[in-house]
Coordinates of C-alpha atoms in Angstrom, one line a residue:
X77 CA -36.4 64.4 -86.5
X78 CA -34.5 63.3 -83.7
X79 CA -34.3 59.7 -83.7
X80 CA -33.1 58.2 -80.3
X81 CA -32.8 54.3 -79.2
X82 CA -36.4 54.5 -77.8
X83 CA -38.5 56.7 -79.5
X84 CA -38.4 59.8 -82.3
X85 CA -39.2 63.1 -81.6
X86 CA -40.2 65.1 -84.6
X87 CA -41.1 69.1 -85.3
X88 CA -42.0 70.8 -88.1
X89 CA -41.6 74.3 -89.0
X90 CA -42.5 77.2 -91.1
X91 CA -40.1 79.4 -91.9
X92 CA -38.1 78.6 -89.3
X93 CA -40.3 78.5 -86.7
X94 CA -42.1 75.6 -85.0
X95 CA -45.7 74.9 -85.7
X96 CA -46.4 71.5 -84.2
X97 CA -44.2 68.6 -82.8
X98 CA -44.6 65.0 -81.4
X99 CA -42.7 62.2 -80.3
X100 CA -43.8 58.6 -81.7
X101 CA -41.8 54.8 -80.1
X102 CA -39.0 53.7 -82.1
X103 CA -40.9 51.3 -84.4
X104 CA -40.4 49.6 -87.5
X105 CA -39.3 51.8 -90.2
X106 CA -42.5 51.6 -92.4
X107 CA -44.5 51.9 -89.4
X108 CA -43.1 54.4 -87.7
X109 CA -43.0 57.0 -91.0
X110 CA -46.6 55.8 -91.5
X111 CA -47.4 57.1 -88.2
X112 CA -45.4 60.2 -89.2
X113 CA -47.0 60.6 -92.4
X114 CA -50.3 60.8 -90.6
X115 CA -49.4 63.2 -87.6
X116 CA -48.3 65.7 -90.1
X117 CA -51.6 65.7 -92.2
X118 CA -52.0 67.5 -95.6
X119 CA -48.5 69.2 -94.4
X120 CA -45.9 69.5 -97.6
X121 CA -42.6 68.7 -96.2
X122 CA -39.9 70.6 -98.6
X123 CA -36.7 69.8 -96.3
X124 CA -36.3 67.1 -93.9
X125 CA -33.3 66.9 -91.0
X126 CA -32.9 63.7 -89.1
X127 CA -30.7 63.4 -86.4
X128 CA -29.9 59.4 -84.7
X129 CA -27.7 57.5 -82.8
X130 CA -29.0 54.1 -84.0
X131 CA -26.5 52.0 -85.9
X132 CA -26.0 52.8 -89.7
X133 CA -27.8 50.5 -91.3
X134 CA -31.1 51.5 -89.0
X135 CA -30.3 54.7 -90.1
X136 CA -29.9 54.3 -93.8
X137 CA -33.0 52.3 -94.1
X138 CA -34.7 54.8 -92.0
X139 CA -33.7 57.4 -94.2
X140 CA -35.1 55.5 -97.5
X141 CA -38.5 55.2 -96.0
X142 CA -38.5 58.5 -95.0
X143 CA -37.6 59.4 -98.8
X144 CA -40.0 57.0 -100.3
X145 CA -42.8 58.0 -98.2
X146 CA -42.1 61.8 -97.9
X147 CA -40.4 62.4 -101.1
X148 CA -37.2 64.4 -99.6
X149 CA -34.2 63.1 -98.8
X150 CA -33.5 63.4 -95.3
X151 CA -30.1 65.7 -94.4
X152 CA -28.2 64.3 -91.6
X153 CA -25.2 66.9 -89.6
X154 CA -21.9 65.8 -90.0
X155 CA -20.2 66.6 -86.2
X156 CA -17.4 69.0 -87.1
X157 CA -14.5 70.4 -84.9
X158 CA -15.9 74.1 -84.8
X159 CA -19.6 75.1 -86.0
X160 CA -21.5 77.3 -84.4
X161 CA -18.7 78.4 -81.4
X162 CA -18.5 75.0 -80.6
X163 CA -15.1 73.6 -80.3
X164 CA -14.4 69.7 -80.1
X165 CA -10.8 68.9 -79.6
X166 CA -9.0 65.6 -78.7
X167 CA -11.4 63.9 -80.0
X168 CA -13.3 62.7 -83.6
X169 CA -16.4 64.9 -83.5
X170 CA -18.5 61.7 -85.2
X171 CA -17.6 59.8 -82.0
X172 CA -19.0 61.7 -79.5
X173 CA -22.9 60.9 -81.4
X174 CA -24.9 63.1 -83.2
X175 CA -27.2 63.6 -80.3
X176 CA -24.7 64.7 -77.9
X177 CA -22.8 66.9 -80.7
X178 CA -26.1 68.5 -81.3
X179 CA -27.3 69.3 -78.3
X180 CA -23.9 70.7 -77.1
X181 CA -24.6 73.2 -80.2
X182 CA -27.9 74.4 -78.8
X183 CA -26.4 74.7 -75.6
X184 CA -23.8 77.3 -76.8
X185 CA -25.8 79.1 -78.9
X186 CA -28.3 79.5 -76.0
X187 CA -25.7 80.4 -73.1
X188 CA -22.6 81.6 -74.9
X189 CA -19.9 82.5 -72.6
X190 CA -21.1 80.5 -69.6
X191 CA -20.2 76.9 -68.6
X192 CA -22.6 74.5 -68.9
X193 CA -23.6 71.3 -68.1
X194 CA -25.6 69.6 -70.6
X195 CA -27.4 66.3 -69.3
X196 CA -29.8 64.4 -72.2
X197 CA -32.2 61.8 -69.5
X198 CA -33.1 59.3 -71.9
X199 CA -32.7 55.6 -72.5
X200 CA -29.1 56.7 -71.7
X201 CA -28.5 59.5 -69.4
X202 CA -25.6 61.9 -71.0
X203 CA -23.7 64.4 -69.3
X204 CA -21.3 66.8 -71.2
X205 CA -19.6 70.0 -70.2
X206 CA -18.8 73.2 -72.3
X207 CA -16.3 75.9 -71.0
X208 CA -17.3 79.7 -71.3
X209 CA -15.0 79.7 -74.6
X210 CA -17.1 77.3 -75.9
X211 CA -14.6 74.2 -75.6
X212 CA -16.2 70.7 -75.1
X213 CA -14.6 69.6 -72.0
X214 CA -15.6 65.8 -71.7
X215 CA -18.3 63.8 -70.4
X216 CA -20.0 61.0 -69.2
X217 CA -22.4 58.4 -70.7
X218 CA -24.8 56.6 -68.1
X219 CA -27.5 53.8 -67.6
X220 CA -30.7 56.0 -67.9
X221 CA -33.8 56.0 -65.4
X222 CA -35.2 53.5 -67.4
X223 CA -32.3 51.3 -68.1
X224 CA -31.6 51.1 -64.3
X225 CA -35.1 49.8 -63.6
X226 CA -35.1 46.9 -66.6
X227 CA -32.1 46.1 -64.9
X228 CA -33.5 45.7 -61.3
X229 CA -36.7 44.1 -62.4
X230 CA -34.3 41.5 -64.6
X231 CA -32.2 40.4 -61.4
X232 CA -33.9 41.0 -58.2
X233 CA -36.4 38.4 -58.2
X234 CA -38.3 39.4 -55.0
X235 CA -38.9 42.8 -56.0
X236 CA -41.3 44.1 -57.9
X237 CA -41.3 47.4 -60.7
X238 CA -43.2 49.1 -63.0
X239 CA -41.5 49.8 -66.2
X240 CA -42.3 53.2 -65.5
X241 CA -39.1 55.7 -65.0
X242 CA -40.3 58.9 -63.1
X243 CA -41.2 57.1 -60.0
X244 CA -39.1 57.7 -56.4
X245 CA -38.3 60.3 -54.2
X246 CA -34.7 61.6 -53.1
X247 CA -35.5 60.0 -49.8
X248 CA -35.1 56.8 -47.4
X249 CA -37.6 54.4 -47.9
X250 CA -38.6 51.1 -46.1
X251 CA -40.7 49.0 -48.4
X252 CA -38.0 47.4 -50.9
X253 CA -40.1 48.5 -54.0
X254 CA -39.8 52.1 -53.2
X255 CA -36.4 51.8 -51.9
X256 CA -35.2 50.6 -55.1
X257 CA -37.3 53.2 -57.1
X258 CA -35.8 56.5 -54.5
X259 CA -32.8 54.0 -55.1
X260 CA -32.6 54.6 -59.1
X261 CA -33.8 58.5 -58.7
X262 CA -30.9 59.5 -56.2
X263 CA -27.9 57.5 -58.3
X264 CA -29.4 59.9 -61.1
X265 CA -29.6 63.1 -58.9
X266 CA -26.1 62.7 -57.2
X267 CA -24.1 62.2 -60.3
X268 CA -26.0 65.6 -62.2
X269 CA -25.3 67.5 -58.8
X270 CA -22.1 66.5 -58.3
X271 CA -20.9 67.1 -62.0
X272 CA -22.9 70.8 -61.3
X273 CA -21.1 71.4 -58.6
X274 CA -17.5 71.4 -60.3
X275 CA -18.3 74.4 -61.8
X276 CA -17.9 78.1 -60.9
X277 CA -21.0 80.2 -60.4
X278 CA -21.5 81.4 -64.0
X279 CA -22.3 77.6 -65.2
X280 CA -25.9 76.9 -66.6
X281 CA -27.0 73.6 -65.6
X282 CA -29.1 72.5 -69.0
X283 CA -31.7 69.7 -69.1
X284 CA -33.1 67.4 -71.9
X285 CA -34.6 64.1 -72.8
X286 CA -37.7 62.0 -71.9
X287 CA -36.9 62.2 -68.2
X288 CA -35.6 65.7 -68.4
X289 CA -39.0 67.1 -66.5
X290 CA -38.7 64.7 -63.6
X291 CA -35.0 65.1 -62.8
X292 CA -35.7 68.9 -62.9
X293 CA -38.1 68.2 -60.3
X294 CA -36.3 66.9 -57.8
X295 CA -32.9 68.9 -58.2
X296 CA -31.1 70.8 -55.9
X297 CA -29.3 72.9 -58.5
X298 CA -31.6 75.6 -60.3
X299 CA -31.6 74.1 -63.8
X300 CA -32.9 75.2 -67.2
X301 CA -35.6 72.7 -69.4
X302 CA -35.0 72.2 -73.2
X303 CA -36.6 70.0 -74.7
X304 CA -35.8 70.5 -78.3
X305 CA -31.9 71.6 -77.7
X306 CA -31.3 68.4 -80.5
X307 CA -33.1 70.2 -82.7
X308 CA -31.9 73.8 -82.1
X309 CA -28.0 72.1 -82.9
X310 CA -30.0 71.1 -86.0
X311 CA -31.4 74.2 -86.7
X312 CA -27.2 75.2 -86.5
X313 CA -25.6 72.2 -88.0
X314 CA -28.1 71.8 -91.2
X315 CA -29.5 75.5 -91.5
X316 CA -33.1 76.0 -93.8
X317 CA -33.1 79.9 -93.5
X318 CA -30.8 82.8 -91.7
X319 CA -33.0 82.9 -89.2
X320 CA -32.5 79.4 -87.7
X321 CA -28.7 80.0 -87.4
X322 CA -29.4 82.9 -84.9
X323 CA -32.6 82.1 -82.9

């Protein structure tokens, strides 16, 4: 599971490979593992991994209803200096979130010797670079699509948006409603490019989150679409069988 501030995204698998996945709004505990519980039908779960970036105390009781309802105790990755040929250093591994950690794991695992970019579009937008050698180089942690809406709607009072994020084009516009919305999209769009674009040729621009799809869309920069790059640095960090450490 890959619990993020908005909703969870969750995969099961069979012998290390994926046989059905979902993604369900960041609910109460109970409900939220209810609604679990009932996606993954007469499914026996044997080993559950959660990854989160809510605070700890969400976490832990997240954890004891997901123990209580599934009857395994979820493992969560400890962020580590080197796993995987990740390297993190001048910084605490833990402080860069579990999300980003993890998905920076995928990343290298998928394009080893290459930079790349990774950039998670979600309720935050999250942009972190790896060199070829596998070195996290820094990043950047942003309002997301969303978040830059609510915060339009909240203070313009004469403009009007859906709550919607993949709205806009990367163009002028002259009604304020869709100036604000191609407003939003090319804030988004010029930061990922620009960040792209200090890289040599070799770099792999990689794309995940809720809004993931959209940006892709509209990008300049040929990018790559992984959805479930959390849960491939899962697959790394917290390994069920051999096979997840090298697929």
């Amino acid at each position: 599971m890959d619990a993020g501030n908005t909703r969870v995204k969750w995969r099961l698998s069979q012998d290390g490979r994926p046989v059905s996945s979902g993604a369900l709004f960041n609910d109460s505990d109970a409900r939220l593992v209810d609604a679990l519980a009932d996606s993954l039908g007469t499914a026996r779960v044997d080993v559950c991994r959660l990854s989160s970036v809510r605070k700890e105390c969400i976490v832990h009781s997240l954890v004891e209803a997901l123990a209580d309802r599934l009857g395994v105790m979820p493992q969560l990755p400890e962020p580590c200096a080197s796993l995987g040929g990740l390297v993190v250093e001048g910084v605490e591994p833990v402080r860069l979130g579990c999300d980003r950690w993890l998905a920076m794991l995928g990343a290298v695992q998928l394009y080893p010797k290459r930079d790349v970019l990774i950039v998670d579009a979600g309720t935050a937008m999250t942009l972190d670079c790896v060199n070829s050698r596998g070195v996290f180089v820094g990043g950047l942690i942003c309002p997301g699509l969303y978040m830059l809406r609510q915060s339009l709607r909240r203070s313009l009072d004469r403009v009007t948006l859906s709550p919607q994020a993949d709205l806009g084009q990367p163009a002028l516009a002259r009604q304020s409603t869709s100036s604000a919305e191609n407003g939003i999209l090319c804030m988004a769009l010029a930061l990922v490019e620009r960040e792209f674009s200090r890289l040599g040729s070799n770099a792999v621009l990689v794309l995940c989150g809720g809004d993931a799809p959209f940006l892709k869309k509209h990008l300049q920069s040929s990018a790559r679409l992984h959805p479930d790059l959390v849960f491939q640095g899962l697959g790394i960090a917290n390994p069920v069988c051999a096979s997840e450490c090298t697929s």
